[in-house]
mmCIF file with all atom_site columns, C-alpha atoms in Angstrom:
data_model
loop_
_atom_site.group_PDB
_atom_site.id
_atom_site.type_symbol
_atom_site.label_atom_id
_atom_site.label_alt_id
_atom_site.label_comp_id
_atom_site.label_asym_id
_atom_site.label_entity_id
_atom_site.label_seq_id
_atom_site.pdbx_PDB_ins_code
_atom_site.Cartn_x
_atom_site.Cartn_y
_atom_site.Cartn_z
_atom_site.occupancy
_atom_site.B_iso_or_equiv
_atom_site.pdbx_formal_charge
_atom_site.auth_seq_id
_atom_site.auth_comp_id
_atom_site.auth_asym_id
_atom_site.auth_atom_id
_atom_site.pdbx_PDB_model_num
ATOM 1   C CA . UNK A 1 1   ? 27.144 -17.937 49.058 1.00 36.00 ? 5   UNK A CA 1
ATOM 2   C CA . UNK A 1 2   ? 25.203 -20.165 46.673 1.00 34.00 ? 6   UNK A CA 1
ATOM 3   C CA . UNK A 1 3   ? 25.357 -23.067 49.129 1.00 36.00 ? 7   UNK A CA 1
ATOM 4   C CA . UNK A 1 4   ? 23.587 -20.982 51.761 1.00 35.00 ? 8   UNK A CA 1
ATOM 5   C CA . UNK A 1 5   ? 20.918 -20.071 49.207 1.00 35.00 ? 9   UNK A CA 1
ATOM 6   C CA . UNK A 1 6   ? 20.173 -23.688 48.241 1.00 35.00 ? 10  UNK A CA 1
ATOM 7   C CA . UNK A 1 7   ? 20.737 -25.259 51.669 1.00 33.00 ? 11  UNK A CA 1
ATOM 8   C CA . UNK A 1 8   ? 19.892 -22.547 54.224 1.00 32.00 ? 12  UNK A CA 1
ATOM 9   C CA . UNK A 1 9   ? 19.342 -24.928 57.147 1.00 34.00 ? 13  UNK A CA 1
ATOM 10  C CA . UNK A 1 10  ? 22.658 -26.761 56.673 1.00 32.00 ? 14  UNK A CA 1
ATOM 11  C CA . UNK A 1 11  ? 25.973 -25.106 57.432 1.00 35.00 ? 15  UNK A CA 1
ATOM 12  C CA . UNK A 1 12  ? 28.614 -26.442 55.079 1.00 37.00 ? 16  UNK A CA 1
ATOM 13  C CA . UNK A 1 13  ? 32.023 -26.043 56.594 1.00 43.00 ? 17  UNK A CA 1
ATOM 14  C CA . UNK A 1 14  ? 35.233 -27.857 55.813 1.00 45.00 ? 18  UNK A CA 1
ATOM 15  C CA . UNK A 1 15  ? 35.642 -28.244 59.582 1.00 57.00 ? 19  UNK A CA 1
ATOM 16  C CA . UNK A 1 16  ? 32.349 -30.117 60.121 1.00 83.00 ? 20  UNK A CA 1
ATOM 17  C CA . UNK A 1 17  ? 32.994 -32.861 57.585 1.00 88.00 ? 21  UNK A CA 1
ATOM 18  C CA . UNK A 1 18  ? 35.949 -34.314 55.770 1.00 90.00 ? 22  UNK A CA 1
ATOM 19  C CA . UNK A 1 19  ? 35.971 -35.002 52.050 1.00 90.00 ? 23  UNK A CA 1
ATOM 20  C CA . UNK A 1 20  ? 38.936 -36.690 50.421 1.00 93.00 ? 24  UNK A CA 1
ATOM 21  C CA . UNK A 1 21  ? 39.484 -37.612 46.778 1.00 91.00 ? 25  UNK A CA 1
ATOM 22  C CA . UNK A 1 22  ? 40.776 -41.142 46.279 1.00 92.00 ? 26  UNK A CA 1
ATOM 23  C CA . UNK A 1 23  ? 44.037 -40.945 44.309 1.00 90.00 ? 27  UNK A CA 1
ATOM 24  C CA . UNK A 1 24  ? 43.546 -44.248 42.514 1.00 91.00 ? 28  UNK A CA 1
ATOM 25  C CA . UNK A 1 25  ? 39.882 -43.455 41.810 1.00 93.00 ? 29  UNK A CA 1
ATOM 26  C CA . UNK A 1 26  ? 39.836 -39.705 41.009 1.00 91.00 ? 30  UNK A CA 1
ATOM 27  C CA . UNK A 1 27  ? 36.116 -39.750 40.158 1.00 90.00 ? 31  UNK A CA 1
ATOM 28  C CA . UNK A 1 28  ? 35.317 -40.894 43.710 1.00 93.00 ? 32  UNK A CA 1
ATOM 29  C CA . UNK A 1 29  ? 35.456 -39.020 46.985 1.00 94.00 ? 33  UNK A CA 1
ATOM 30  C CA . UNK A 1 30  ? 35.029 -40.194 50.557 1.00 95.00 ? 34  UNK A CA 1
ATOM 31  C CA . UNK A 1 31  ? 33.111 -37.949 52.943 1.00 95.00 ? 35  UNK A CA 1
ATOM 32  C CA . UNK A 1 32  ? 33.074 -38.501 56.688 1.00 96.00 ? 36  UNK A CA 1
ATOM 33  C CA . UNK A 1 33  ? 30.430 -36.975 58.975 1.00 97.00 ? 37  UNK A CA 1
ATOM 34  C CA . UNK A 1 34  ? 30.636 -37.246 62.770 1.00 98.00 ? 38  UNK A CA 1
ATOM 35  C CA . UNK A 1 35  ? 27.724 -36.887 65.179 1.00 98.00 ? 39  UNK A CA 1
ATOM 36  C CA . UNK A 1 36  ? 27.428 -37.092 68.961 1.00 98.00 ? 40  UNK A CA 1
ATOM 37  C CA . UNK A 1 37  ? 24.369 -37.100 71.242 1.00 98.00 ? 41  UNK A CA 1
ATOM 38  C CA . UNK A 1 38  ? 22.528 -39.182 68.635 1.00 98.00 ? 42  UNK A CA 1
ATOM 39  C CA . UNK A 1 39  ? 19.002 -40.016 69.742 1.00 98.00 ? 43  UNK A CA 1
ATOM 40  C CA . UNK A 1 40  ? 17.812 -42.092 66.781 1.00 98.00 ? 44  UNK A CA 1
ATOM 41  C CA . UNK A 1 41  ? 20.574 -44.704 66.416 1.00 97.00 ? 45  UNK A CA 1
ATOM 42  C CA . UNK A 1 42  ? 18.144 -47.613 66.056 1.00 97.00 ? 46  UNK A CA 1
ATOM 43  C CA . UNK A 1 43  ? 16.237 -45.826 63.291 1.00 97.00 ? 47  UNK A CA 1
ATOM 44  C CA . UNK A 1 44  ? 19.454 -44.926 61.435 1.00 97.00 ? 48  UNK A CA 1
ATOM 45  C CA . UNK A 1 45  ? 20.736 -48.493 61.667 1.00 96.00 ? 49  UNK A CA 1
ATOM 46  C CA . UNK A 1 46  ? 17.402 -49.877 60.419 1.00 96.00 ? 50  UNK A CA 1
ATOM 47  C CA . UNK A 1 47  ? 17.395 -47.419 57.499 1.00 95.00 ? 51  UNK A CA 1
ATOM 48  C CA . UNK A 1 48  ? 20.951 -48.409 56.569 1.00 93.00 ? 52  UNK A CA 1
ATOM 49  C CA . UNK A 1 49  ? 20.080 -52.117 56.654 1.00 91.00 ? 53  UNK A CA 1
ATOM 50  C CA . UNK A 1 50  ? 17.045 -51.448 54.437 1.00 92.00 ? 54  UNK A CA 1
ATOM 51  C CA . UNK A 1 51  ? 19.153 -49.451 51.967 1.00 89.00 ? 55  UNK A CA 1
ATOM 52  C CA . UNK A 1 52  ? 17.482 -46.125 52.784 1.00 91.00 ? 56  UNK A CA 1
ATOM 53  C CA . UNK A 1 53  ? 20.811 -44.689 53.919 1.00 93.00 ? 57  UNK A CA 1
ATOM 54  C CA . UNK A 1 54  ? 23.577 -45.207 51.423 1.00 92.00 ? 58  UNK A CA 1
ATOM 55  C CA . UNK A 1 55  ? 26.561 -45.007 53.749 1.00 95.00 ? 59  UNK A CA 1
ATOM 56  C CA . UNK A 1 56  ? 28.584 -46.859 56.354 1.00 97.00 ? 60  UNK A CA 1
ATOM 57  C CA . UNK A 1 57  ? 27.458 -46.211 59.940 1.00 98.00 ? 61  UNK A CA 1
ATOM 58  C CA . UNK A 1 58  ? 30.496 -46.676 62.144 1.00 98.00 ? 62  UNK A CA 1
ATOM 59  C CA . UNK A 1 59  ? 30.914 -46.738 65.908 1.00 98.00 ? 63  UNK A CA 1
ATOM 60  C CA . UNK A 1 60  ? 33.467 -43.920 66.437 1.00 98.00 ? 64  UNK A CA 1
ATOM 61  C CA . UNK A 1 61  ? 34.727 -45.379 69.723 1.00 98.00 ? 65  UNK A CA 1
ATOM 62  C CA . UNK A 1 62  ? 36.863 -47.766 67.641 1.00 98.00 ? 66  UNK A CA 1
ATOM 63  C CA . UNK A 1 63  ? 38.296 -45.077 65.358 1.00 98.00 ? 67  UNK A CA 1
ATOM 64  C CA . UNK A 1 64  ? 41.638 -43.475 66.220 1.00 97.00 ? 68  UNK A CA 1
ATOM 65  C CA . UNK A 1 65  ? 41.782 -40.984 63.342 1.00 97.00 ? 69  UNK A CA 1
ATOM 66  C CA . UNK A 1 66  ? 39.808 -40.215 60.147 1.00 97.00 ? 70  UNK A CA 1
ATOM 67  C CA . UNK A 1 67  ? 42.768 -41.567 58.146 1.00 96.00 ? 71  UNK A CA 1
ATOM 68  C CA . UNK A 1 68  ? 41.948 -45.061 59.467 1.00 97.00 ? 72  UNK A CA 1
ATOM 69  C CA . UNK A 1 69  ? 38.524 -44.835 57.814 1.00 98.00 ? 73  UNK A CA 1
ATOM 70  C CA . UNK A 1 70  ? 39.986 -43.407 54.605 1.00 96.00 ? 74  UNK A CA 1
ATOM 71  C CA . UNK A 1 71  ? 42.296 -46.439 54.333 1.00 96.00 ? 75  UNK A CA 1
ATOM 72  C CA . UNK A 1 72  ? 39.356 -48.823 54.812 1.00 97.00 ? 76  UNK A CA 1
ATOM 73  C CA . UNK A 1 73  ? 37.243 -46.928 52.262 1.00 97.00 ? 77  UNK A CA 1
ATOM 74  C CA . UNK A 1 74  ? 40.039 -46.857 49.685 1.00 96.00 ? 78  UNK A CA 1
ATOM 75  C CA . UNK A 1 75  ? 40.520 -50.612 50.008 1.00 96.00 ? 79  UNK A CA 1
ATOM 76  C CA . UNK A 1 76  ? 36.754 -51.169 49.750 1.00 97.00 ? 80  UNK A CA 1
ATOM 77  C CA . UNK A 1 77  ? 36.498 -49.090 46.554 1.00 97.00 ? 81  UNK A CA 1
ATOM 78  C CA . UNK A 1 78  ? 39.436 -50.999 45.073 1.00 96.00 ? 82  UNK A CA 1
ATOM 79  C CA . UNK A 1 79  ? 37.902 -54.405 45.923 1.00 96.00 ? 83  UNK A CA 1
ATOM 80  C CA . UNK A 1 80  ? 34.524 -53.225 44.615 1.00 97.00 ? 84  UNK A CA 1
ATOM 81  C CA . UNK A 1 81  ? 36.056 -52.163 41.295 1.00 96.00 ? 85  UNK A CA 1
ATOM 82  C CA . UNK A 1 82  ? 37.844 -55.515 40.886 1.00 96.00 ? 86  UNK A CA 1
ATOM 83  C CA . UNK A 1 83  ? 34.832 -57.582 41.996 1.00 96.00 ? 87  UNK A CA 1
ATOM 84  C CA . UNK A 1 84  ? 36.698 -59.102 44.945 1.00 96.00 ? 88  UNK A CA 1
ATOM 85  C CA . UNK A 1 85  ? 34.689 -57.851 47.914 1.00 97.00 ? 89  UNK A CA 1
ATOM 86  C CA . UNK A 1 86  ? 34.139 -60.243 50.794 1.00 97.00 ? 90  UNK A CA 1
ATOM 87  C CA . UNK A 1 87  ? 30.837 -58.601 51.795 1.00 97.00 ? 91  UNK A CA 1
ATOM 88  C CA . UNK A 1 88  ? 27.666 -57.724 49.894 1.00 94.00 ? 92  UNK A CA 1
ATOM 89  C CA . UNK A 1 89  ? 28.017 -53.958 49.587 1.00 96.00 ? 93  UNK A CA 1
ATOM 90  C CA . UNK A 1 90  ? 30.628 -51.231 49.371 1.00 97.00 ? 94  UNK A CA 1
ATOM 91  C CA . UNK A 1 91  ? 29.592 -49.818 52.756 1.00 97.00 ? 95  UNK A CA 1
ATOM 92  C CA . UNK A 1 92  ? 29.696 -53.151 54.560 1.00 97.00 ? 96  UNK A CA 1
ATOM 93  C CA . UNK A 1 93  ? 33.129 -53.685 52.993 1.00 98.00 ? 97  UNK A CA 1
ATOM 94  C CA . UNK A 1 94  ? 34.337 -50.420 54.582 1.00 98.00 ? 98  UNK A CA 1
ATOM 95  C CA . UNK A 1 95  ? 33.232 -51.655 58.009 1.00 98.00 ? 99  UNK A CA 1
ATOM 96  C CA . UNK A 1 96  ? 34.835 -55.046 57.380 1.00 98.00 ? 100 UNK A CA 1
ATOM 97  C CA . UNK A 1 97  ? 38.128 -53.438 56.294 1.00 98.00 ? 101 UNK A CA 1
ATOM 98  C CA . UNK A 1 98  ? 38.419 -51.594 59.620 1.00 98.00 ? 102 UNK A CA 1
ATOM 99  C CA . UNK A 1 99  ? 38.774 -54.916 61.426 1.00 98.00 ? 103 UNK A CA 1
ATOM 100 C CA . UNK A 1 100 ? 42.120 -56.607 62.070 1.00 97.00 ? 104 UNK A CA 1
ATOM 101 C CA . UNK A 1 101 ? 40.501 -60.038 61.592 1.00 95.00 ? 105 UNK A CA 1
ATOM 102 C CA . UNK A 1 102 ? 38.751 -61.824 58.714 1.00 95.00 ? 106 UNK A CA 1
ATOM 103 C CA . UNK A 1 103 ? 35.553 -62.441 60.704 1.00 96.00 ? 107 UNK A CA 1
ATOM 104 C CA . UNK A 1 104 ? 32.802 -60.410 59.030 1.00 97.00 ? 108 UNK A CA 1
ATOM 105 C CA . UNK A 1 105 ? 30.207 -60.703 61.808 1.00 97.00 ? 109 UNK A CA 1
ATOM 106 C CA . UNK A 1 106 ? 32.812 -59.718 64.407 1.00 97.00 ? 110 UNK A CA 1
ATOM 107 C CA . UNK A 1 107 ? 33.718 -56.664 62.313 1.00 98.00 ? 111 UNK A CA 1
ATOM 108 C CA . UNK A 1 108 ? 30.073 -55.551 62.287 1.00 97.00 ? 112 UNK A CA 1
ATOM 109 C CA . UNK A 1 109 ? 29.767 -56.024 66.057 1.00 97.00 ? 113 UNK A CA 1
ATOM 110 C CA . UNK A 1 110 ? 32.907 -54.025 66.809 1.00 97.00 ? 114 UNK A CA 1
ATOM 111 C CA . UNK A 1 111 ? 32.808 -51.323 64.147 1.00 98.00 ? 115 UNK A CA 1
ATOM 112 C CA . UNK A 1 112 ? 29.189 -51.074 63.036 1.00 97.00 ? 116 UNK A CA 1
ATOM 113 C CA . UNK A 1 113 ? 26.716 -48.820 64.777 1.00 97.00 ? 117 UNK A CA 1
ATOM 114 C CA . UNK A 1 114 ? 24.459 -50.448 67.361 1.00 96.00 ? 118 UNK A CA 1
ATOM 115 C CA . UNK A 1 115 ? 20.958 -49.392 68.392 1.00 96.00 ? 119 UNK A CA 1
ATOM 116 C CA . UNK A 1 116 ? 22.219 -48.012 71.712 1.00 96.00 ? 120 UNK A CA 1
ATOM 117 C CA . UNK A 1 117 ? 25.106 -45.900 70.362 1.00 97.00 ? 121 UNK A CA 1
ATOM 118 C CA . UNK A 1 118 ? 25.016 -42.178 71.060 1.00 98.00 ? 122 UNK A CA 1
ATOM 119 C CA . UNK A 1 119 ? 27.618 -41.286 68.413 1.00 98.00 ? 123 UNK A CA 1
ATOM 120 C CA . UNK A 1 120 ? 28.066 -42.232 64.776 1.00 98.00 ? 124 UNK A CA 1
ATOM 121 C CA . UNK A 1 121 ? 30.634 -41.685 62.063 1.00 98.00 ? 125 UNK A CA 1
ATOM 122 C CA . UNK A 1 122 ? 28.943 -41.811 58.671 1.00 97.00 ? 126 UNK A CA 1
ATOM 123 C CA . UNK A 1 123 ? 31.082 -42.598 55.645 1.00 97.00 ? 127 UNK A CA 1
ATOM 124 C CA . UNK A 1 124 ? 29.895 -41.853 52.121 1.00 96.00 ? 128 UNK A CA 1
ATOM 125 C CA . UNK A 1 125 ? 31.566 -42.736 48.829 1.00 96.00 ? 129 UNK A CA 1
ATOM 126 C CA . UNK A 1 126 ? 30.278 -40.578 46.009 1.00 93.00 ? 130 UNK A CA 1
ATOM 127 C CA . UNK A 1 127 ? 31.064 -38.644 42.853 1.00 90.00 ? 131 UNK A CA 1
ATOM 128 C CA . UNK A 1 128 ? 32.797 -35.325 43.552 1.00 81.00 ? 132 UNK A CA 1
ATOM 129 C CA . UNK A 1 129 ? 29.880 -33.155 42.526 1.00 79.00 ? 133 UNK A CA 1
ATOM 130 C CA . UNK A 1 130 ? 27.250 -34.998 44.612 1.00 81.00 ? 134 UNK A CA 1
ATOM 131 C CA . UNK A 1 131 ? 26.206 -33.062 47.717 1.00 72.00 ? 135 UNK A CA 1
ATOM 132 C CA . UNK A 1 132 ? 22.464 -33.753 47.878 1.00 71.00 ? 136 UNK A CA 1
ATOM 133 C CA . UNK A 1 133 ? 23.031 -37.253 49.250 1.00 81.00 ? 137 UNK A CA 1
ATOM 134 C CA . UNK A 1 134 ? 25.112 -35.818 52.081 1.00 86.00 ? 138 UNK A CA 1
ATOM 135 C CA . UNK A 1 135 ? 22.478 -33.201 52.855 1.00 87.00 ? 139 UNK A CA 1
ATOM 136 C CA . UNK A 1 136 ? 19.754 -35.862 53.000 1.00 91.00 ? 140 UNK A CA 1
ATOM 137 C CA . UNK A 1 137 ? 21.742 -37.986 55.445 1.00 93.00 ? 141 UNK A CA 1
ATOM 138 C CA . UNK A 1 138 ? 22.590 -35.030 57.704 1.00 94.00 ? 142 UNK A CA 1
ATOM 139 C CA . UNK A 1 139 ? 18.873 -34.260 57.901 1.00 94.00 ? 143 UNK A CA 1
ATOM 140 C CA . UNK A 1 140 ? 18.103 -37.831 59.067 1.00 96.00 ? 144 UNK A CA 1
ATOM 141 C CA . UNK A 1 141 ? 20.428 -37.735 62.084 1.00 97.00 ? 145 UNK A CA 1
ATOM 142 C CA . UNK A 1 142 ? 18.924 -36.513 65.354 1.00 97.00 ? 146 UNK A CA 1
ATOM 143 C CA . UNK A 1 143 ? 22.197 -35.470 66.941 1.00 97.00 ? 147 UNK A CA 1
ATOM 144 C CA . UNK A 1 144 ? 24.864 -32.800 67.049 1.00 97.00 ? 148 UNK A CA 1
ATOM 145 C CA . UNK A 1 145 ? 27.292 -32.724 64.143 1.00 97.00 ? 149 UNK A CA 1
ATOM 146 C CA . UNK A 1 146 ? 30.879 -32.163 65.266 1.00 97.00 ? 150 UNK A CA 1
ATOM 147 C CA . UNK A 1 147 ? 34.152 -31.837 63.338 1.00 96.00 ? 151 UNK A CA 1
ATOM 148 C CA . UNK A 1 148 ? 35.434 -35.176 62.057 1.00 96.00 ? 152 UNK A CA 1
ATOM 149 C CA . UNK A 1 149 ? 38.860 -34.303 63.437 1.00 94.00 ? 153 UNK A CA 1
ATOM 150 C CA . UNK A 1 150 ? 37.324 -34.624 66.931 1.00 96.00 ? 154 UNK A CA 1
ATOM 151 C CA . UNK A 1 151 ? 36.783 -38.373 66.503 1.00 97.00 ? 155 UNK A CA 1
ATOM 152 C CA . UNK A 1 152 ? 39.687 -39.089 68.863 1.00 96.00 ? 156 UNK A CA 1
ATOM 153 C CA . UNK A 1 153 ? 37.633 -37.543 71.704 1.00 97.00 ? 157 UNK A CA 1
ATOM 154 C CA . UNK A 1 154 ? 35.173 -40.419 71.256 1.00 98.00 ? 158 UNK A CA 1
ATOM 155 C CA . UNK A 1 155 ? 37.817 -43.160 70.909 1.00 98.00 ? 159 UNK A CA 1
ATOM 156 C CA . UNK A 1 156 ? 37.966 -45.912 73.523 1.00 98.00 ? 160 UNK A CA 1
ATOM 157 C CA . UNK A 1 157 ? 41.747 -46.274 73.372 1.00 97.00 ? 161 UNK A CA 1
ATOM 158 C CA . UNK A 1 158 ? 41.849 -49.285 75.713 1.00 97.00 ? 162 UNK A CA 1
ATOM 159 C CA . UNK A 1 159 ? 39.418 -51.232 73.488 1.00 97.00 ? 163 UNK A CA 1
ATOM 160 C CA . UNK A 1 160 ? 41.328 -50.249 70.353 1.00 98.00 ? 164 UNK A CA 1
ATOM 161 C CA . UNK A 1 161 ? 44.651 -51.377 71.823 1.00 97.00 ? 165 UNK A CA 1
ATOM 162 C CA . UNK A 1 162 ? 43.132 -54.686 72.944 1.00 97.00 ? 166 UNK A CA 1
ATOM 163 C CA . UNK A 1 163 ? 41.422 -55.409 69.615 1.00 97.00 ? 167 UNK A CA 1
ATOM 164 C CA . UNK A 1 164 ? 44.457 -54.578 67.489 1.00 97.00 ? 168 UNK A CA 1
ATOM 165 C CA . UNK A 1 165 ? 46.823 -56.224 70.001 1.00 96.00 ? 169 UNK A CA 1
ATOM 166 C CA . UNK A 1 166 ? 49.230 -53.305 70.093 1.00 96.00 ? 170 UNK A CA 1
ATOM 167 C CA . UNK A 1 167 ? 52.403 -53.298 72.151 1.00 95.00 ? 171 UNK A CA 1
ATOM 168 C CA . UNK A 1 168 ? 53.397 -50.599 74.669 1.00 95.00 ? 172 UNK A CA 1
ATOM 169 C CA . UNK A 1 169 ? 56.038 -49.410 72.194 1.00 95.00 ? 173 UNK A CA 1
ATOM 170 C CA . UNK A 1 170 ? 53.257 -48.636 69.711 1.00 95.00 ? 174 UNK A CA 1
ATOM 171 C CA . UNK A 1 171 ? 51.379 -46.326 72.109 1.00 91.00 ? 175 UNK A CA 1
ATOM 172 C CA . UNK A 1 172 ? 53.080 -43.254 70.629 1.00 92.00 ? 176 UNK A CA 1
ATOM 173 C CA . UNK A 1 173 ? 52.062 -44.228 67.102 1.00 95.00 ? 177 UNK A CA 1
ATOM 174 C CA . UNK A 1 174 ? 48.728 -46.002 67.637 1.00 97.00 ? 178 UNK A CA 1
ATOM 175 C CA . UNK A 1 175 ? 47.321 -44.919 64.264 1.00 96.00 ? 179 UNK A CA 1
ATOM 176 C CA . UNK A 1 176 ? 50.288 -46.473 62.458 1.00 96.00 ? 180 UNK A CA 1
ATOM 177 C CA . UNK A 1 177 ? 49.848 -49.751 64.371 1.00 96.00 ? 181 UNK A CA 1
ATOM 178 C CA . UNK A 1 178 ? 46.102 -49.864 63.635 1.00 97.00 ? 182 UNK A CA 1
ATOM 179 C CA . UNK A 1 179 ? 46.484 -49.133 59.915 1.00 96.00 ? 183 UNK A CA 1
ATOM 180 C CA . UNK A 1 180 ? 49.296 -51.686 59.632 1.00 96.00 ? 184 UNK A CA 1
ATOM 181 C CA . UNK A 1 181 ? 47.120 -54.414 61.146 1.00 96.00 ? 185 UNK A CA 1
ATOM 182 C CA . UNK A 1 182 ? 44.179 -53.468 58.922 1.00 96.00 ? 186 UNK A CA 1
ATOM 183 C CA . UNK A 1 183 ? 46.378 -53.637 55.829 1.00 91.00 ? 187 UNK A CA 1
ATOM 184 C CA . UNK A 1 184 ? 48.046 -56.933 56.663 1.00 91.00 ? 188 UNK A CA 1
ATOM 185 C CA . UNK A 1 185 ? 45.030 -58.955 57.831 1.00 86.00 ? 189 UNK A CA 1
ATOM 186 C CA . UNK A 1 186 ? 44.690 -60.605 54.424 1.00 81.00 ? 190 UNK A CA 1
ATOM 187 C CA . UNK A 1 187 ? 48.256 -61.915 54.436 1.00 77.00 ? 191 UNK A CA 1
ATOM 188 C CA . UNK A 1 188 ? 48.575 -63.053 58.046 1.00 60.00 ? 192 UNK A CA 1
#
């Protein structure tokens, strides 16, 4: 009730976005927002590069499940807290951690949003009580917000399988194969 009073133009629904508390960092939460039919991708990307959007802008065609992003975000927060990030910011580290390789520029090409994308998955890491930041970002996207759980409808499964070099036996558990390769890239 109060949310509708303060934010009448925004419909907050647990179905439209996903917010997860990080177990190892209980003061931090990860929120994922998914949009399709995005008309201002170039503007969003420019704003993110200039620091006007404090979030990771991800190409959802390479995402199998929101859990994949949660794993990458958790690792990024951990590396940020220990001062061992390989990239310059927490949000670029999330994008980098989605990749199965150690090539940072390749990770941005494959997982980062491009100017021509028509869909975007936005990932925010914030304190639990912060909602204004999320509201500001939602207002900047010229597109239709859809439930994060629908990300698999936007997944290019063939590209994902090729990038992560999965085997036919892993087709039934693609998410497991992807997360395993993300987690082990530093030791291979």
